[in-house]
Coordinates of C-alpha atoms in Angstrom, one line a residue:
Chain A
M21 CA 51.6 37.7 -151.0
T22 CA 48.7 36.4 -153.0
K23 CA 48.7 33.3 -155.1
K24 CA 48.5 35.2 -158.3
D25 CA 51.7 37.3 -158.1
T26 CA 53.9 35.2 -155.9
L27 CA 55.3 31.6 -156.2
I28 CA 57.8 29.8 -154.0
S29 CA 60.3 27.1 -154.9
F30 CA 60.8 25.1 -151.7
N31 CA 63.6 22.6 -152.1
K32 CA 62.8 22.7 -155.8
I33 CA 59.0 22.0 -155.3
L34 CA 56.8 24.8 -156.4
T35 CA 54.6 26.0 -153.6
A36 CA 51.9 28.7 -153.1
P37 CA 53.1 31.4 -150.7
E38 CA 50.4 30.5 -148.1
D39 CA 51.7 26.9 -148.1
A40 CA 55.4 27.8 -147.9
K41 CA 56.2 26.9 -144.4
I42 CA 59.4 25.8 -142.8
S43 CA 60.1 23.7 -139.7
I44 CA 60.6 25.7 -136.5
F45 CA 63.7 23.5 -136.1
D46 CA 65.3 25.1 -139.1
R47 CA 68.4 26.9 -138.1
G48 CA 67.5 29.8 -140.3
F49 CA 64.5 30.4 -138.0
L50 CA 66.2 29.5 -134.7
F51 CA 69.5 31.4 -135.2
G52 CA 69.4 33.3 -138.5
D53 CA 71.8 30.6 -139.6
S54 CA 71.2 31.1 -143.3
V55 CA 72.4 33.2 -146.3
Y56 CA 70.4 34.9 -149.0
E57 CA 70.5 36.9 -152.2
V58 CA 68.0 39.2 -153.9
T59 CA 67.9 39.8 -157.6
L60 CA 65.3 40.8 -160.1
T61 CA 64.3 40.1 -163.6
V62 CA 63.7 42.9 -166.0
N63 CA 62.2 42.2 -169.4
K64 CA 62.2 38.6 -168.1
E65 CA 66.0 38.5 -167.9
I66 CA 67.7 37.9 -164.6
I67 CA 70.0 40.8 -163.7
F68 CA 73.6 39.7 -162.9
I69 CA 72.6 36.3 -161.8
K70 CA 76.1 34.9 -162.0
E71 CA 77.3 37.6 -159.6
H72 CA 74.5 36.9 -157.2
L73 CA 75.0 33.2 -157.1
D74 CA 78.7 33.6 -156.7
R75 CA 78.0 35.9 -153.7
L76 CA 75.5 33.4 -152.2
N77 CA 78.3 30.8 -152.2
K78 CA 80.8 33.3 -150.8
S79 CA 78.4 34.2 -147.9
A80 CA 77.8 30.5 -147.3
N81 CA 81.5 29.6 -147.3
A82 CA 82.1 32.5 -144.8
I83 CA 79.9 30.7 -142.3
A84 CA 81.4 27.2 -143.1
M85 CA 78.5 26.1 -145.3
I86 CA 79.0 24.5 -148.7
S87 CA 75.9 24.9 -150.8
Q88 CA 74.2 21.6 -151.5
F89 CA 72.5 23.2 -154.5
S90 CA 74.3 24.0 -157.7
Q91 CA 74.1 27.5 -159.3
E92 CA 72.5 25.8 -162.3
E93 CA 69.7 24.3 -160.1
I94 CA 69.0 27.6 -158.5
R95 CA 69.0 29.4 -161.8
E96 CA 66.5 26.8 -163.2
E97 CA 64.1 27.3 -160.3
I98 CA 64.2 31.1 -160.9
L99 CA 63.5 30.6 -164.6
K100 CA 60.7 28.2 -163.8
I101 CA 58.9 30.7 -161.6
Q102 CA 59.6 33.5 -164.1
S103 CA 58.1 31.4 -166.8
I104 CA 55.0 30.4 -164.8
L105 CA 54.2 33.8 -163.4
G106 CA 55.3 35.6 -166.6
F107 CA 55.7 39.1 -165.3
D108 CA 58.2 41.3 -167.1
R109 CA 59.6 42.6 -163.8
M110 CA 60.1 40.3 -160.9
Y111 CA 61.7 40.2 -157.5
F112 CA 63.6 37.0 -156.4
R113 CA 64.8 36.2 -153.0
I114 CA 67.0 33.1 -152.7
I115 CA 67.4 31.8 -149.1
L116 CA 69.7 28.9 -148.2
T117 CA 69.6 27.6 -144.6
R118 CA 71.8 25.2 -142.8
G119 CA 68.7 23.0 -142.3
E120 CA 66.9 21.4 -139.5
G121 CA 68.1 19.5 -136.4
E122 CA 68.3 19.3 -132.7
I123 CA 68.5 22.7 -131.1
G124 CA 72.1 23.9 -130.5
L125 CA 74.7 26.2 -131.9
D126 CA 76.8 23.4 -133.3
P127 CA 76.2 23.5 -137.1
D128 CA 76.7 19.8 -137.4
L129 CA 73.3 19.2 -135.8
A130 CA 71.8 19.9 -139.2
T131 CA 72.9 18.0 -142.4
K132 CA 70.4 18.8 -145.1
Q133 CA 70.1 22.4 -146.2
N134 CA 66.8 24.1 -147.2
L135 CA 66.6 26.2 -150.3
I136 CA 63.7 28.6 -150.6
I137 CA 63.2 30.9 -153.6
I138 CA 60.5 33.5 -153.4
G139 CA 59.5 35.0 -156.8
K140 CA 56.9 37.8 -157.1
S141 CA 55.9 40.5 -159.5
L142 CA 57.6 43.8 -158.8
S143 CA 56.0 47.1 -159.6
E144 CA 58.2 50.0 -160.6
Y145 CA 59.3 51.9 -157.5
P146 CA 57.8 55.4 -157.0
T147 CA 59.2 57.8 -159.6
K148 CA 59.3 60.4 -156.8
W149 CA 62.3 58.6 -155.2
Y150 CA 64.3 59.2 -158.4
D151 CA 62.9 62.5 -159.5
Q152 CA 63.0 64.3 -156.2
G153 CA 65.4 62.2 -154.1
V154 CA 65.0 60.8 -150.6
E155 CA 65.7 62.0 -147.1
V156 CA 67.8 59.8 -144.8
I157 CA 69.2 59.9 -141.3
I158 CA 72.5 58.8 -139.7
A159 CA 71.5 56.1 -137.3
D160 CA 72.7 55.8 -133.7
T161 CA 72.8 52.0 -134.1
L162 CA 76.3 51.1 -135.5
R163 CA 76.8 48.5 -138.1
N164 CA 78.1 45.1 -136.9
P165 CA 81.9 45.1 -137.2
R166 CA 83.7 42.7 -139.5
K167 CA 85.5 40.9 -136.6
A168 CA 82.1 40.0 -135.0
M169 CA 79.5 39.6 -137.7
D170 CA 81.0 40.7 -141.1
P171 CA 78.4 42.8 -143.0
N172 CA 79.9 41.2 -146.2
I173 CA 78.1 38.0 -145.2
K174 CA 74.6 38.3 -146.5
S175 CA 73.0 36.2 -143.8
G176 CA 69.7 35.8 -142.0
N177 CA 71.0 38.0 -139.2
Y178 CA 69.5 41.4 -140.1
L179 CA 68.2 42.7 -136.8
N180 CA 71.1 45.1 -136.7
N181 CA 69.7 46.8 -139.8
V182 CA 66.1 46.5 -138.6
L183 CA 67.1 48.6 -135.6
A184 CA 68.5 51.3 -137.8
M185 CA 65.4 51.2 -140.0
I186 CA 63.3 51.6 -136.9
E187 CA 65.3 54.8 -136.2
A188 CA 64.7 56.0 -139.7
K189 CA 61.0 55.4 -139.5
K190 CA 60.7 57.3 -136.2
R191 CA 62.2 60.3 -137.9
N192 CA 60.1 60.0 -141.0
A193 CA 63.2 59.2 -143.1
F194 CA 63.4 56.9 -146.1
D195 CA 66.4 54.9 -144.8
A196 CA 69.3 55.2 -142.4
I197 CA 73.1 55.5 -143.0
M198 CA 74.9 53.2 -140.6
L199 CA 78.4 54.1 -139.3
N200 CA 81.1 51.7 -138.2
H201 CA 82.9 51.7 -134.9
E202 CA 85.6 54.1 -136.2
G203 CA 82.8 56.6 -136.7
N204 CA 82.9 56.4 -140.5
V205 CA 80.1 55.7 -143.0
A206 CA 79.6 52.0 -143.6
E207 CA 76.4 51.4 -145.6
G208 CA 72.6 51.9 -145.6
T209 CA 70.4 49.2 -144.1
T210 CA 70.1 47.3 -147.4
N211 CA 72.3 49.3 -149.8
N212 CA 75.6 50.9 -150.3
I213 CA 76.2 54.5 -149.9
W214 CA 78.0 57.0 -152.2
M215 CA 79.0 60.7 -152.3
V216 CA 80.1 63.1 -155.0
K217 CA 82.4 66.0 -154.2
D218 CA 84.3 68.1 -156.8
K219 CA 83.6 65.5 -159.5
I220 CA 85.0 62.7 -157.4
V221 CA 82.5 59.8 -156.9
S222 CA 83.4 57.8 -153.8
T223 CA 82.1 55.0 -151.6
P224 CA 83.6 53.4 -148.4
P225 CA 86.1 50.6 -148.9
L226 CA 85.3 47.0 -147.9
K227 CA 87.4 47.4 -144.7
A228 CA 84.8 50.0 -143.5
G229 CA 82.5 46.9 -142.9
L230 CA 79.9 46.6 -145.6
L231 CA 78.3 44.3 -148.2
E232 CA 80.3 44.2 -151.4
G233 CA 77.3 45.3 -153.5
I234 CA 76.9 44.1 -157.0
T235 CA 75.7 47.5 -158.2
R236 CA 78.5 49.0 -156.3
A237 CA 81.1 46.8 -158.1
K238 CA 79.6 47.7 -161.5
I239 CA 79.9 51.4 -160.8
L240 CA 83.5 51.0 -159.5
H241 CA 84.3 49.5 -162.9
F242 CA 82.6 52.0 -165.1
E243 CA 84.9 53.2 -167.8
S244 CA 85.4 56.4 -169.7
L245 CA 83.6 58.7 -167.4
N246 CA 84.4 62.4 -167.0
Y247 CA 84.7 61.9 -163.2
K248 CA 86.8 59.7 -161.0
V249 CA 85.2 56.8 -159.1
I250 CA 87.1 55.7 -156.0
E251 CA 86.8 53.9 -152.6
Q252 CA 87.7 55.9 -149.6
D253 CA 86.8 56.3 -145.9
I254 CA 84.0 58.8 -145.6
A255 CA 83.4 60.7 -142.3
P256 CA 79.8 61.8 -141.6
S257 CA 81.0 65.4 -141.8
Q258 CA 82.2 64.7 -145.4
I259 CA 79.0 63.3 -146.7
L260 CA 77.0 66.1 -145.1
E261 CA 79.1 68.5 -147.2
A262 CA 78.9 66.5 -150.4
D263 CA 77.7 67.9 -153.7
E264 CA 75.6 64.8 -154.3
A265 CA 74.9 61.5 -152.5
F266 CA 73.1 58.3 -153.4
F267 CA 72.3 54.8 -152.4
T268 CA 72.8 51.7 -154.6
S269 CA 71.0 48.4 -154.4
S270 CA 70.2 45.6 -156.8
T271 CA 66.5 46.2 -156.5
K272 CA 66.3 50.0 -156.1
E273 CA 69.3 50.6 -158.4
I274 CA 70.5 54.2 -157.8
V275 CA 68.5 56.4 -155.4
P276 CA 69.5 60.0 -155.0
I277 CA 69.8 61.4 -151.4
V278 CA 68.8 65.0 -151.0
K279 CA 68.9 65.4 -147.3
I280 CA 70.9 63.7 -144.4
D281 CA 69.6 64.4 -140.9
D282 CA 68.7 68.1 -141.3
K283 CA 71.3 69.0 -143.8
V284 CA 70.3 69.6 -147.4
I285 CA 72.7 67.9 -149.9
G286 CA 73.9 70.0 -152.8
N287 CA 71.0 72.0 -154.1
G288 CA 68.4 69.7 -152.6
K289 CA 67.7 68.0 -155.9
P290 CA 69.1 64.7 -157.4
G291 CA 72.6 65.5 -158.7
L292 CA 73.6 65.3 -162.4
I293 CA 76.3 62.8 -161.9
T294 CA 73.9 60.6 -159.9
K295 CA 71.5 60.6 -162.8
E296 CA 74.2 59.9 -165.3
I297 CA 75.4 57.0 -163.2
H298 CA 71.9 55.6 -163.0
Q299 CA 71.4 55.8 -166.7
K300 CA 74.8 54.1 -167.3
Y301 CA 73.9 51.4 -164.8
K302 CA 70.6 50.7 -166.6
E303 CA 72.4 50.4 -169.9
I304 CA 74.8 47.7 -168.6
A305 CA 72.1 45.9 -166.6
Y306 CA 69.2 45.7 -168.9
L307 CA 68.9 48.4 -171.6
K308 CA 71.1 46.5 -173.9
Chain B
M15 CA 62.4 15.6 -132.0
T16 CA 60.0 12.6 -131.9
K17 CA 56.4 12.9 -131.1
K18 CA 56.8 11.2 -127.8
D19 CA 59.3 13.5 -126.1
T20 CA 58.6 16.9 -127.8
L21 CA 55.5 19.0 -128.1
I22 CA 55.0 22.5 -129.5
S23 CA 52.6 25.2 -128.6
F24 CA 52.1 27.3 -131.8
N25 CA 50.2 30.4 -131.1
K26 CA 48.6 28.5 -128.2
I27 CA 47.7 25.5 -130.4
L28 CA 49.4 22.2 -129.4
T29 CA 51.3 20.8 -132.4
A30 CA 53.5 17.8 -133.0
P31 CA 57.1 18.8 -133.8
E32 CA 56.9 17.4 -137.3
D33 CA 53.9 19.7 -138.0
A34 CA 55.3 22.8 -136.4
K35 CA 56.0 24.9 -139.4
I36 CA 56.2 28.7 -139.8
S37 CA 55.6 30.8 -142.8
I38 CA 58.8 31.7 -144.7
F39 CA 57.4 35.3 -144.6
D40 CA 57.8 35.3 -140.8
R41 CA 60.4 37.9 -139.9
G42 CA 62.0 35.5 -137.5
F43 CA 62.9 33.4 -140.5
L44 CA 63.8 36.3 -142.9
F45 CA 65.8 38.5 -140.5
G46 CA 66.1 36.8 -137.1
D47 CA 63.6 39.5 -136.1
S48 CA 62.5 37.6 -132.9
V49 CA 63.3 37.2 -129.3
Y50 CA 63.5 34.0 -127.2
E51 CA 64.1 32.5 -123.8
V52 CA 65.2 29.0 -122.6
T53 CA 64.2 27.6 -119.3
L54 CA 63.7 24.2 -117.8
T55 CA 61.5 22.4 -115.4
V56 CA 63.0 20.3 -112.7
N57 CA 60.8 18.0 -110.6
K58 CA 58.0 19.5 -112.8
E59 CA 58.6 23.0 -111.5
I60 CA 59.6 25.8 -113.9
I61 CA 62.9 27.3 -112.8
F62 CA 62.8 31.1 -112.4
I63 CA 60.0 31.5 -114.8
K64 CA 59.2 35.1 -113.7
E65 CA 62.8 36.2 -114.5
H66 CA 62.7 34.5 -117.9
L67 CA 59.4 36.1 -118.9
D68 CA 60.5 39.5 -117.7
R69 CA 63.7 39.1 -119.8
L70 CA 61.7 38.0 -122.8
N71 CA 59.7 41.3 -122.6
K72 CA 62.9 43.3 -122.0
S73 CA 64.5 41.8 -125.2
A74 CA 61.3 42.5 -127.1
N75 CA 61.1 46.1 -125.9
A76 CA 64.7 46.6 -126.9
I77 CA 63.8 45.9 -130.5
A78 CA 60.6 48.0 -130.3
M79 CA 58.2 45.0 -129.9
I80 CA 55.5 44.9 -127.3
S81 CA 54.6 41.3 -126.6
Q82 CA 51.0 40.4 -127.7
F83 CA 51.0 37.5 -125.3
S84 CA 50.8 37.9 -121.5
Q85 CA 53.2 36.3 -119.2
E86 CA 50.3 34.3 -117.8
E87 CA 49.4 32.9 -121.2
I88 CA 53.0 31.8 -121.9
R89 CA 53.2 30.2 -118.4
E90 CA 50.0 28.3 -119.0
E91 CA 51.3 26.9 -122.3
I92 CA 54.4 25.7 -120.6
L93 CA 52.4 24.0 -117.9
K94 CA 50.1 22.5 -120.4
I95 CA 53.0 20.9 -122.3
Q96 CA 54.6 19.9 -119.0
S97 CA 51.4 18.2 -117.8
I98 CA 50.9 16.3 -121.1
L99 CA 54.4 15.1 -121.6
G100 CA 54.9 14.6 -117.9
F101 CA 58.7 14.4 -117.7
D102 CA 60.3 15.4 -114.5
R103 CA 63.0 17.3 -116.3
M104 CA 62.2 19.3 -119.4
Y105 CA 63.6 22.0 -121.7
F106 CA 61.4 24.9 -122.9
R107 CA 62.3 27.3 -125.6
I108 CA 59.9 30.3 -125.9
I109 CA 60.2 32.2 -129.3
L110 CA 58.3 35.4 -130.0
T111 CA 58.6 36.7 -133.6
R112 CA 57.4 40.0 -135.0
G113 CA 55.2 38.0 -137.3
E114 CA 54.6 37.7 -141.1
G115 CA 54.3 40.3 -143.7
E116 CA 55.6 41.7 -147.0
I117 CA 59.4 41.4 -147.2
G118 CA 61.2 44.5 -146.0
L119 CA 63.1 45.7 -142.9
D120 CA 60.3 48.0 -141.8
P121 CA 58.8 46.3 -138.7
D122 CA 55.4 47.7 -139.4
L123 CA 55.1 45.3 -142.3
A124 CA 54.0 42.7 -139.7
T125 CA 51.3 43.2 -137.2
K126 CA 50.5 39.9 -135.7
Q127 CA 53.3 38.2 -133.6
N128 CA 53.9 34.5 -133.6
L129 CA 54.6 32.7 -130.3
I130 CA 56.2 29.3 -130.4
I131 CA 57.0 27.2 -127.3
I132 CA 59.0 24.1 -127.7
G133 CA 58.9 21.7 -124.8
K134 CA 60.9 18.5 -124.7
S135 CA 62.3 16.0 -122.2
L136 CA 65.8 16.8 -121.1
S137 CA 68.2 14.2 -120.0
E138 CA 70.8 15.0 -117.4
Y139 CA 73.9 16.4 -118.9
P140 CA 77.0 14.2 -118.9
T141 CA 78.4 14.0 -115.4
K142 CA 81.9 14.2 -116.9
W143 CA 81.3 17.9 -117.6
Y144 CA 80.9 18.6 -113.9
D145 CA 83.3 16.0 -112.4
Q146 CA 86.2 16.6 -114.8
G147 CA 85.4 20.0 -116.2
V148 CA 85.6 21.2 -119.8
E149 CA 88.1 22.6 -122.2
V150 CA 87.4 25.8 -124.0
I151 CA 89.1 28.2 -126.4
I152 CA 89.2 31.9 -126.8
A153 CA 87.5 32.6 -130.2
D154 CA 88.9 34.9 -132.9
T155 CA 85.3 36.0 -133.7
L156 CA 84.5 38.9 -131.4
R157 CA 81.1 39.3 -129.7
N158 CA 78.8 41.9 -131.4
P159 CA 79.2 45.2 -129.6
R160 CA 76.4 46.8 -127.6
K161 CA 76.1 49.8 -129.9
A162 CA 75.5 47.5 -132.9
M163 CA 73.6 44.4 -131.8
D164 CA 73.5 44.4 -128.0
P165 CA 74.2 40.9 -126.7
N166 CA 71.8 41.7 -123.8
I167 CA 69.0 41.3 -126.4
K168 CA 68.3 37.6 -126.6
S169 CA 67.2 37.6 -130.2
G170 CA 67.0 35.3 -133.3
N171 CA 70.4 36.7 -134.4
Y172 CA 72.8 34.1 -133.2
L173 CA 75.1 33.6 -136.1
N174 CA 77.8 35.6 -134.3
N175 CA 77.8 32.9 -131.6
V176 CA 77.5 30.0 -134.2
L177 CA 80.7 31.3 -135.8
A178 CA 82.5 31.1 -132.4
M179 CA 81.1 27.6 -131.8
I180 CA 82.5 26.6 -135.2
E181 CA 85.9 27.7 -134.1
A182 CA 85.5 25.7 -130.8
K183 CA 84.5 22.6 -132.7
K184 CA 87.4 22.8 -135.1
R185 CA 89.7 22.8 -132.1
N186 CA 87.9 20.0 -130.3
A187 CA 86.8 22.3 -127.5
F188 CA 83.5 22.3 -125.5
D189 CA 82.8 25.9 -126.2
A190 CA 84.4 29.3 -126.9
I191 CA 85.0 32.4 -124.8
M192 CA 84.1 35.5 -126.9
L193 CA 86.0 38.8 -126.4
N194 CA 84.6 42.3 -126.9
H195 CA 86.2 44.9 -129.1
E196 CA 88.2 46.2 -126.2
G197 CA 89.9 42.8 -126.0
N198 CA 88.3 41.8 -122.7
V199 CA 86.3 38.7 -121.9
A200 CA 82.5 39.1 -122.8
E201 CA 80.8 35.8 -122.5
G202 CA 80.6 32.2 -123.9
T203 CA 78.5 31.4 -126.9
T204 CA 75.3 30.6 -124.8
N205 CA 76.5 31.3 -121.3
N206 CA 78.2 33.7 -118.9
I207 CA 81.8 33.3 -117.9
W208 CA 83.4 33.5 -114.4
M209 CA 86.8 33.3 -112.8
V210 CA 88.1 32.8 -109.3
K211 CA 91.4 34.3 -108.1
D212 CA 92.5 34.6 -104.5
K213 CA 89.0 33.8 -103.3
I214 CA 87.5 36.6 -105.3
V215 CA 84.8 35.3 -107.7
S216 CA 84.3 37.7 -110.7
T217 CA 82.4 38.0 -114.0
P218 CA 82.5 40.8 -116.6
P219 CA 80.1 43.7 -116.1
L220 CA 77.1 44.3 -118.4
K221 CA 79.1 47.1 -120.2
A222 CA 81.5 44.5 -121.5
G223 CA 78.7 43.4 -123.8
L224 CA 76.9 40.2 -122.6
L225 CA 73.6 38.7 -121.8
E226 CA 72.5 39.5 -118.2
G227 CA 72.2 35.8 -117.3
I228 CA 69.6 34.7 -114.8
T229 CA 72.0 32.2 -113.2
R230 CA 74.6 35.0 -113.2
A231 CA 72.3 37.4 -111.4
K232 CA 71.5 34.7 -108.8
I233 CA 75.2 34.1 -108.0
L234 CA 75.9 37.9 -107.8
H235 CA 73.3 38.0 -105.1
F236 CA 74.5 35.0 -103.1
E237 CA 74.7 35.9 -99.4
S238 CA 77.0 34.9 -96.5
L239 CA 79.8 33.3 -98.5
N240 CA 83.4 33.1 -97.5
Y241 CA 84.4 34.7 -100.7
K242 CA 83.6 37.9 -102.5
V243 CA 81.5 37.9 -105.7
I244 CA 82.1 41.0 -108.0
E245 CA 81.7 42.3 -111.5
Q246 CA 84.9 43.4 -113.1
D247 CA 86.5 43.7 -116.5
I248 CA 88.5 40.5 -117.2
A249 CA 91.4 40.4 -119.7
P250 CA 92.3 37.1 -121.4
S251 CA 95.6 37.1 -119.6
Q252 CA 93.8 37.3 -116.2
I253 CA 91.4 34.4 -116.8
L254 CA 94.3 32.3 -118.1
E255 CA 96.0 32.8 -114.7
A256 CA 92.8 32.2 -112.7
D257 CA 92.6 29.6 -109.9
E258 CA 89.2 28.4 -111.2
A259 CA 86.9 29.3 -114.1
F260 CA 83.4 28.3 -115.0
F261 CA 80.4 28.9 -117.3
T262 CA 76.9 29.6 -116.1
S263 CA 73.7 29.0 -118.0
S264 CA 70.1 28.3 -117.2
T265 CA 70.2 24.9 -118.7
K266 CA 73.7 23.7 -117.9
E267 CA 73.9 25.6 -114.6
I268 CA 77.5 25.8 -113.5
V269 CA 80.2 24.1 -115.7
P270 CA 83.8 24.0 -114.5
I271 CA 86.4 25.0 -117.0
V272 CA 89.8 23.3 -116.6
K273 CA 91.6 24.4 -119.7
I274 CA 91.5 27.6 -121.9
D275 CA 93.4 27.4 -125.2
D276 CA 96.4 25.3 -124.1
K277 CA 96.6 26.7 -120.6
V278 CA 95.5 24.5 -117.7
I279 CA 93.4 26.4 -115.2
G280 CA 94.3 25.9 -111.5
N281 CA 95.2 22.2 -110.9
G282 CA 93.3 21.1 -114.0
K283 CA 90.4 19.9 -111.9
P284 CA 87.0 21.6 -111.1
G285 CA 87.7 24.1 -108.4
L286 CA 86.2 23.9 -104.9
I287 CA 84.6 27.3 -105.0
T288 CA 83.0 26.4 -108.3
K289 CA 81.5 23.2 -106.8
E290 CA 80.3 25.2 -103.8
I291 CA 78.6 27.7 -106.0
H292 CA 77.0 25.0 -108.1
Q293 CA 75.6 23.3 -104.9
K294 CA 74.3 26.6 -103.6
Y295 CA 72.7 27.4 -107.0
K296 CA 70.9 24.1 -107.0
E297 CA 69.6 24.8 -103.5
I298 CA 68.0 28.1 -104.5
A299 CA 66.8 26.8 -107.9
Y300 CA 65.2 23.5 -107.1
L301 CA 66.6 21.7 -104.1
K302 CA 64.3 23.4 -101.7

């Protein structure tokens, strides 16, 4: 969070991180009444920007917000920050709030949205995660159900996930797998979850209550593989018996999971299919 | 939100509302990782302050936060604002966030909490609400379940309730009743819900998934009434057939409900027991 590696676009005005402050009457602060996206640039190119901006609008519309900023405006702000800071590899968080107003749940109390884009340099993640895999837990905290607060809305309401992350930290785990109210696997705290069993690669369907991940969608559409990729309900007992397991996220890409609770997955090392999928993902994302 | 009728205590520094701004790296803004309380002063006395400050700590503890501000400090800030602004009747919102830090779900990324207290003059609510009662709907959006995001944690995650309020507004209703995943009545968007049938006054139990309201608790402990007050599961069909129904909240006190969806409750006028409860509540709260 220093001046040198971070820059903010606040309603299209470039601002140093220490000066980037929002009114306490902003509904994003009061109620989490905001939506957001995270993407990165690799070799100075924004990864799947169209998909992220489409999803930002989709999240907004799901809470009855029509973005007051065009995709082109947002894209330009990202490129502006990218060009000023100049790092090859950068993290971008785009936050769109319903704006400021008198305090009350009624969304019409605010009329002018706030757009905040945080850009900062992003180091490579520890190679250990990818070479050795990570250990995770299954959280007791369930994921919010679709009929209450749909996990497919990427909003400012992330305390549910923070609670699962607190459980993970207590048990020295990298992250937590969250279950839905039917007892099936939903997603990680900020990622989608996958398993491989008998050369079938699977991930829970949207109806399990999860964010429709962009990396997830790319993998579901991989072609000419020597394994099947499908969506299916996954019980905890199934993933514990998987040959391989992994997380996917836009920032961390594909992270192999080698232990869940106290159960070693496969041979306790990142799986071959997991590695193959990661390589293939990199190729479509930025190794062009 | 003008200077004259609103004043903010920002980490114990008095600030004009237009200058009260928080870092966009505050977890309250990023994730709704904060807890809050709302109370009022009537005749310059803070209503049930001890109960509100106890509940603030209870909410904080439920998300693994230990308040870095004492109850006495918070109380003093409220009294300071009260004394400067000098209105007989004031609204106070106390917000405690986990603080600022690098972006990530891990709560240990922030170490210094932010305390924001908003104080402002509060006009009397429209007498119409109390004399004629209000019309509400039963929302399609369900309340977050306890095992995911417990409604008894009064946190910065209120988008679930905003969604129900959006439904209410669309249908020209005052507010929405939210159901739990068992299909029973849970609570309103910012209030508890009650019904009266055959002189039995009832409200859903905590296990239905709701905030343990302070007004609710006071009514449950009323003595020497000529009607019973109990906690019980309430099905939508039951409340639709009630003799009387009402909301309770710390700010709005007791609001009679005269219509739910298209069903008139009782004779379509505020019920006698509802009025009696409101009068009794005022007596213990501030008509001493």
